[in-house]
Amino acid sequence: MDTHTSLIVLATKNEHKIVEIKAMLGSIVDCRTLGDYLTITVKEAGRTLLENSLAKAAFTFKTTGQPSLADDSGLFVDALDGEPGVYSSRYGKNDTDRIDKLLKNMATKKNRAAAFRAVFIYYFAPQKYEVFRGECHGEIALEPRGTHGFGYDPIFIPKGYTKTFAELGPDVKNTISHRAKALVKFKTYLKRSA
Amino acid sequence: MDTHTSLIVLATKNEHKIVEIKAMLGSIVDCRTLGDYLTITVKEAGRTLLENSLAKAAFTFKTTGQPSLADDSGLFVDALDGEPGVYSSRYGKNDTDRIDKLLKNMATKKNRAAAFRAVFIYYFAPQKYEVFRGECHGEIALEPRGTHGFGYDPIFIPKGYTKTFAELGPDVKNTISHRAKALVKFKTYLKRSA
């Protein structure tokens, strides 16, 4: 039958069930999840924060029929010609690897300037969306510090501070970060169009 | 503008981003996630394992356009007239609560017979699906034992064993469980129709 395939999407978000079912079926079919589909959508998308954010927002709007908000963000390091940038989340297999790689690449660099950039897309009707951008300048620390946040937070020191995002914690980060700045614009937009 | 709403779906599966964005937007809009939509689909669905499984499989097929496999399962306890049954995952706010509640309701019961039942739906083309059922008989332990698995595994002793699913571990569970039995049928089906 041509209706059958070697790829199956598991209709669950229960991680335990995913592990169990993959253990039993994984040898004969490629088991994906709904969450994988968001990732696949984005991997097939563009090479800019805008294109990735738009792909995620459009997919989510199409799937749910509800206004959707997507963010794509990255850390752009001056001495690395803007790397990891749009590839920030694919720079290594986990946060620790990504931070290690970035610090190694920065080992001989004197210019440690960098910026976090975020591009939010608010997709609210078919083919209709608005873009909100935010940027946070700072520099790359010499070693990871702090336990809050995620991603590159332990090695990013925002301008005007001596501590990393991971040391400063959510109250500060959610006020001055790239995402915070973009979301302030989004909130203003929502109030105006309410 | 009537295009805006107080409910927004976040186009991410990154739990850290969800927490951050909710912290910044949560006071003005109700932020949901794609995963929530699978849950909402099922909550609005029927009162049988079959209806729930079908709702999940149909939603996932519609979303991804790929053959989708859903499971709905439950623990049916004889002395509780089949409870928690189809409500197994909603019997309490987490696994510990659900197990506590079930053991309390069983405190005075002598008949501890129970069965795990699973209904898998393989949704492979518009309006086309197959159903695979599996059942595992056993009894409810007097107290939770073991650390493997999830859900009611620590209090379910399968027939022919003295240990709980949570003590027996994945190698045994994935051979004799309700899901294992249903998936054996599914694998046979896949081979026949390949």
XYZ file of C-alpha atoms in Angstrom:
388
model
C 0.000 0.000 0.000
C 1.354 3.378 -0.964
C -0.461 4.984 1.962
C 2.199 3.658 4.334
C 5.534 5.174 5.013
C 8.699 4.697 7.010
C 8.107 7.997 8.832
C 5.463 8.343 11.548
C 4.549 11.343 13.697
C 3.739 10.464 17.315
C 0.657 12.359 18.492
C 1.839 12.962 22.042
C 3.819 15.463 24.049
C 4.417 12.959 26.851
C 8.190 12.424 26.830
C 7.829 9.063 28.621
C 5.493 7.741 25.938
C 7.810 9.014 23.214
C 10.703 7.052 24.768
C 8.572 3.905 25.174
C 7.101 3.957 21.691
C 10.464 4.715 20.074
C 11.972 1.758 21.990
C 9.332 -0.540 20.507
C 8.960 0.912 16.983
C 12.213 2.748 16.388
C 13.860 -0.153 14.595
C 11.235 -0.306 11.847
C 9.999 3.285 11.434
C 11.404 6.779 11.911
C 9.329 8.207 14.798
C 8.996 12.006 14.878
C 6.947 14.270 17.152
C 4.791 17.353 16.641
C 7.563 19.444 18.169
C 9.985 18.064 15.559
C 7.734 19.535 12.903
C 8.285 23.052 14.202
C 12.046 22.369 14.111
C 11.860 20.860 10.609
C 9.866 23.880 9.381
C 12.587 26.190 10.605
C 15.525 24.098 9.418
C 14.076 24.239 5.941
C 13.646 27.982 6.225
C 15.973 30.880 5.548
C 19.298 32.164 6.665
C 18.081 35.182 8.583
C 16.376 35.627 11.947
C 13.456 37.158 10.059
C 12.942 34.156 7.781
C 13.188 31.655 10.662
C 10.837 33.631 12.857
C 8.354 33.991 10.017
C 8.485 30.233 9.268
C 7.726 29.402 12.904
C 4.931 31.969 13.232
C 3.270 30.985 9.944
C 3.416 27.267 10.824
C 1.901 27.882 14.245
C -0.828 30.167 12.889
C -1.709 27.609 10.216
C -1.755 24.776 12.763
C -3.802 26.441 15.474
C -5.778 29.114 13.622
C -4.853 31.468 16.476
C -2.672 34.597 16.457
C 0.865 33.330 16.891
C 4.039 34.870 18.200
C 7.458 33.590 17.128
C 10.935 34.661 18.146
C 14.194 33.901 16.444
C 17.251 35.270 18.132
C 21.010 34.974 18.051
C 24.280 36.164 19.479
C 26.337 38.176 16.969
C 30.025 38.454 17.894
C 32.016 41.230 16.196
C 35.409 39.474 16.226
C 33.823 36.362 14.652
C 32.235 38.309 11.779
C 28.806 38.016 13.355
C 28.991 34.316 14.253
C 27.225 32.332 15.631
C 24.379 34.703 14.695
C 21.460 32.981 13.029
C 23.145 29.619 13.762
C 23.357 30.293 17.524
C 21.138 27.348 18.506
C 22.928 24.989 16.092
C 26.489 26.008 17.018
C 26.920 22.883 19.187
C 24.829 20.007 20.458
C 23.897 21.670 23.769
C 24.429 24.920 25.694
C 27.706 23.731 27.257
C 29.148 22.720 23.882
C 28.081 25.965 22.257
C 29.651 28.065 25.021
C 32.883 26.017 24.913
C 33.149 26.429 21.154
C 32.501 30.173 21.297
C 35.058 30.720 24.066
C 37.676 28.699 22.139
C 37.060 30.738 19.000
C 37.391 33.913 21.086
C 40.563 32.791 22.917
C 42.901 35.031 20.874
C 40.475 37.916 20.288
C 40.879 41.260 22.020
C 37.648 42.737 20.718
C 34.957 40.980 22.760
C 32.002 43.124 21.627
C 28.802 41.252 20.805
C 25.068 41.777 20.549
C 22.018 39.621 21.143
C 19.381 40.253 18.492
C 15.764 39.095 18.461
C 13.180 39.209 15.699
C 9.606 38.588 16.791
C 6.827 37.938 14.297
C 3.214 38.379 15.328
C 1.173 36.447 12.767
C -2.480 37.408 13.251
C -4.347 36.643 10.010
C -3.620 34.832 6.720
C -0.525 36.462 5.170
C -0.685 39.239 7.777
C 2.047 39.785 10.283
C 4.048 42.452 12.076
C 7.788 42.433 12.885
C 9.316 43.560 16.205
C 13.073 43.744 16.647
C 15.238 44.089 19.747
C 18.963 44.338 20.336
C 21.143 44.160 23.433
C 24.815 45.174 23.203
C 27.518 43.827 25.470
C 30.622 41.696 25.517
C 31.715 38.076 25.784
C 33.003 37.074 29.230
C 36.302 35.200 29.572
C 34.552 32.240 31.223
C 30.971 31.164 32.018
C 29.463 32.693 35.176
C 26.022 32.339 36.763
C 23.203 29.833 36.721
C 20.114 31.751 35.543
C 18.687 31.798 32.041
C 19.829 29.571 29.183
C 21.862 29.506 25.976
C 24.758 31.966 25.969
C 23.549 33.823 29.093
C 26.555 32.669 31.219
C 29.046 34.379 28.868
C 27.171 37.566 27.888
C 27.806 40.744 29.902
C 25.304 43.429 28.883
C 26.592 47.003 28.418
C 26.622 48.974 31.685
C 26.952 45.832 33.818
C 29.859 43.706 35.084
C 27.830 40.536 35.602
C 26.586 38.083 32.954
C 22.909 37.578 32.106
C 23.156 34.271 33.982
C 24.348 36.126 37.103
C 21.904 39.031 36.770
C 18.833 36.780 36.674
C 15.376 37.139 35.130
C 14.331 40.475 36.680
C 17.217 42.308 35.027
C 17.296 40.201 31.854
C 13.562 40.614 31.242
C 14.032 44.393 31.401
C 17.096 44.966 29.217
C 17.415 41.935 26.926
C 16.916 41.799 23.152
C 13.636 39.953 23.683
C 12.507 42.426 26.352
C 13.102 45.348 23.983
C 11.233 43.705 21.109
C 8.347 42.747 23.395
C 8.005 46.320 24.719
C 7.381 47.353 21.097
C 4.935 44.495 20.679
C 3.027 45.467 23.825
C 2.755 49.058 22.601
C 1.453 47.750 19.278
C -1.141 45.559 21.013
C -2.358 48.484 23.134
C -2.635 50.772 20.091
C -4.563 48.226 18.049
C -6.789 47.055 20.902
C -8.788 45.958 15.295
C -10.737 42.735 15.397
C -7.705 40.804 14.157
C -6.170 40.986 17.629
C -7.002 38.809 20.529
C -6.188 38.196 24.154
C -4.889 34.684 23.335
C -1.554 34.124 21.608
C 0.178 30.870 20.657
C 3.945 30.905 21.210
C 5.737 29.342 18.234
C 8.479 27.654 20.237
C 9.194 24.403 22.027
C 12.033 25.968 24.028
C 10.794 25.841 27.642
C 13.188 28.631 28.664
C 11.769 30.987 26.034
C 8.233 30.094 27.051
C 9.025 31.055 30.664
C 10.732 34.303 29.590
C 8.020 35.412 27.195
C 5.229 34.531 29.636
C 7.026 36.592 32.320
C 7.005 39.597 30.012
C 3.622 39.190 28.273
C 1.603 37.035 30.639
C -0.082 39.981 32.352
C -1.662 41.275 29.156
C -2.272 38.180 27.012
C -2.975 34.487 27.583
C 0.130 32.726 26.159
C -0.389 29.156 24.945
C 1.988 26.782 23.167
C 1.680 24.356 20.262
C 1.742 21.480 22.757
C -1.250 23.039 24.538
C -3.184 22.698 21.296
C -2.810 18.934 21.290
C -4.060 18.928 24.895
C -6.971 21.241 24.064
C -7.936 19.036 21.107
C -8.146 16.020 23.392
C -9.890 17.765 26.275
C -12.641 18.726 23.857
C -12.861 15.163 22.604
C -14.802 12.139 23.773
C -15.168 10.008 26.812
C -13.507 6.886 25.483
C -9.897 5.941 24.792
C -10.880 5.512 21.155
C -12.296 9.026 20.788
C -9.293 10.626 22.506
C -6.792 8.650 20.489
C -8.614 9.503 17.271
C -8.711 13.215 18.149
C -4.956 13.257 18.725
C -4.128 11.262 15.607
C -6.414 13.325 13.356
C -5.009 16.611 14.714
C -1.436 15.457 14.173
C -2.133 14.130 10.680
C -3.856 17.395 9.734
C -0.993 19.460 11.160
C 1.915 17.570 9.662
C 0.420 15.886 6.606
C 2.317 12.735 7.687
C 1.027 9.368 8.881
C 0.411 9.813 12.601
C 0.261 7.423 15.507
C -1.689 8.267 18.665
C -2.127 6.346 21.880
C -4.699 6.873 24.575
C -4.425 4.582 27.516
C -5.765 4.171 31.015
C -5.783 2.065 34.138
C -9.139 0.390 34.764
C -9.607 -0.818 38.344
C -12.340 -3.409 38.953
C -13.177 -2.381 42.539
C -13.573 1.255 41.417
C -15.983 0.408 38.606
C -13.291 0.977 36.005
C -11.925 4.223 37.385
C -9.681 6.117 36.694
C -9.975 4.629 33.182
C -10.219 7.229 30.466
C -9.548 9.920 33.105
C -6.266 8.310 34.232
C -4.106 11.303 33.262
C -6.557 13.779 34.798
C -7.123 11.914 38.075
C -4.731 14.261 39.911
C -2.353 17.080 39.096
C 0.752 14.854 38.806
C 1.796 11.197 39.035
C 2.300 11.340 42.834
C -1.146 12.869 43.408
C -2.814 10.382 41.094
C -1.171 7.405 42.815
C -2.046 8.769 46.284
C -5.671 9.241 45.300
C -5.952 5.783 43.786
C -4.367 4.079 46.830
C -6.726 5.979 49.172
C -9.745 4.929 47.129
C -8.473 1.344 47.251
C -7.710 1.347 51.001
C -10.765 -0.729 51.968
C -10.955 -2.872 48.813
C -10.056 -6.529 48.836
C -10.359 -7.033 45.086
C -7.249 -5.340 43.677
C -7.633 -6.535 40.078
C -6.962 -3.950 37.386
C -6.005 -3.675 33.723
C -4.050 -1.199 31.661
C -5.700 -0.646 28.280
C -4.270 1.141 25.255
C -5.943 2.196 22.031
C -3.596 3.201 19.239
C -4.828 4.965 16.116
C -2.707 4.969 12.984
C -4.045 7.815 10.844
C -2.479 7.472 7.393
C -4.702 9.345 4.895
C -7.660 11.750 5.074
C -10.465 10.006 7.017
C -8.479 6.753 6.934
C -7.209 5.097 10.060
C -6.694 1.756 11.747
C -7.232 0.863 15.423
C -4.899 -1.316 17.522
C -5.816 -2.328 21.066
C -3.748 -3.825 23.852
C -4.537 -4.913 27.400
C -2.387 -5.908 30.360
C -4.035 -7.509 33.400
C -2.653 -7.302 36.902
C -3.335 -5.867 40.329
C -2.862 -2.703 42.336
C 0.051 -2.823 44.810
C -0.465 -1.766 48.438
C 2.147 0.972 48.081
C 4.301 2.498 45.303
C 7.484 0.567 44.475
C 10.207 1.159 41.876
C 11.565 4.090 39.927
C 11.231 3.126 36.238
C 8.473 4.211 33.882
C 5.824 6.822 34.646
C 2.171 7.256 35.560
C 0.753 4.396 37.590
C 3.731 2.081 36.934
C 4.848 2.086 40.621
C 1.530 0.566 41.775
C 0.750 -1.857 38.934
C 1.848 -5.492 39.304
C 1.311 -7.333 36.008
C -0.154 -10.849 36.113
C 2.518 -13.532 36.635
C 4.904 -11.126 38.370
C 5.424 -9.955 41.955
C 7.134 -6.687 41.074
C 5.535 -3.481 39.783
C 6.120 -2.090 36.275
C 8.318 0.538 37.916
C 10.466 -2.204 39.466
C 10.518 -4.426 36.366
C 11.893 -1.687 34.099
C 11.579 -0.999 30.364
C 12.809 -4.355 29.005
C 9.982 -6.248 30.684
C 7.373 -3.476 30.358
C 8.029 -3.022 26.644
C 7.380 -6.748 26.140
C 4.213 -7.332 28.170
C 2.499 -3.944 28.560
C -0.809 -2.811 27.019
C 1.140 -0.562 24.632
C 3.565 -3.349 23.747
C 0.687 -5.671 22.845
C -1.041 -3.052 20.696
C 2.225 -2.164 18.971
C 2.954 -5.799 18.128
C -0.353 -5.784 16.211
C 0.584 -2.495 14.585
C 3.991 -3.828 13.508
C 2.342 -6.892 11.969
C -0.060 -4.591 10.115
C 2.802 -2.450 8.822
C 4.691 -5.506 7.573
C 1.607 -6.898 5.821
C 0.807 -3.621 4.101
C 4.410 -2.761 3.196
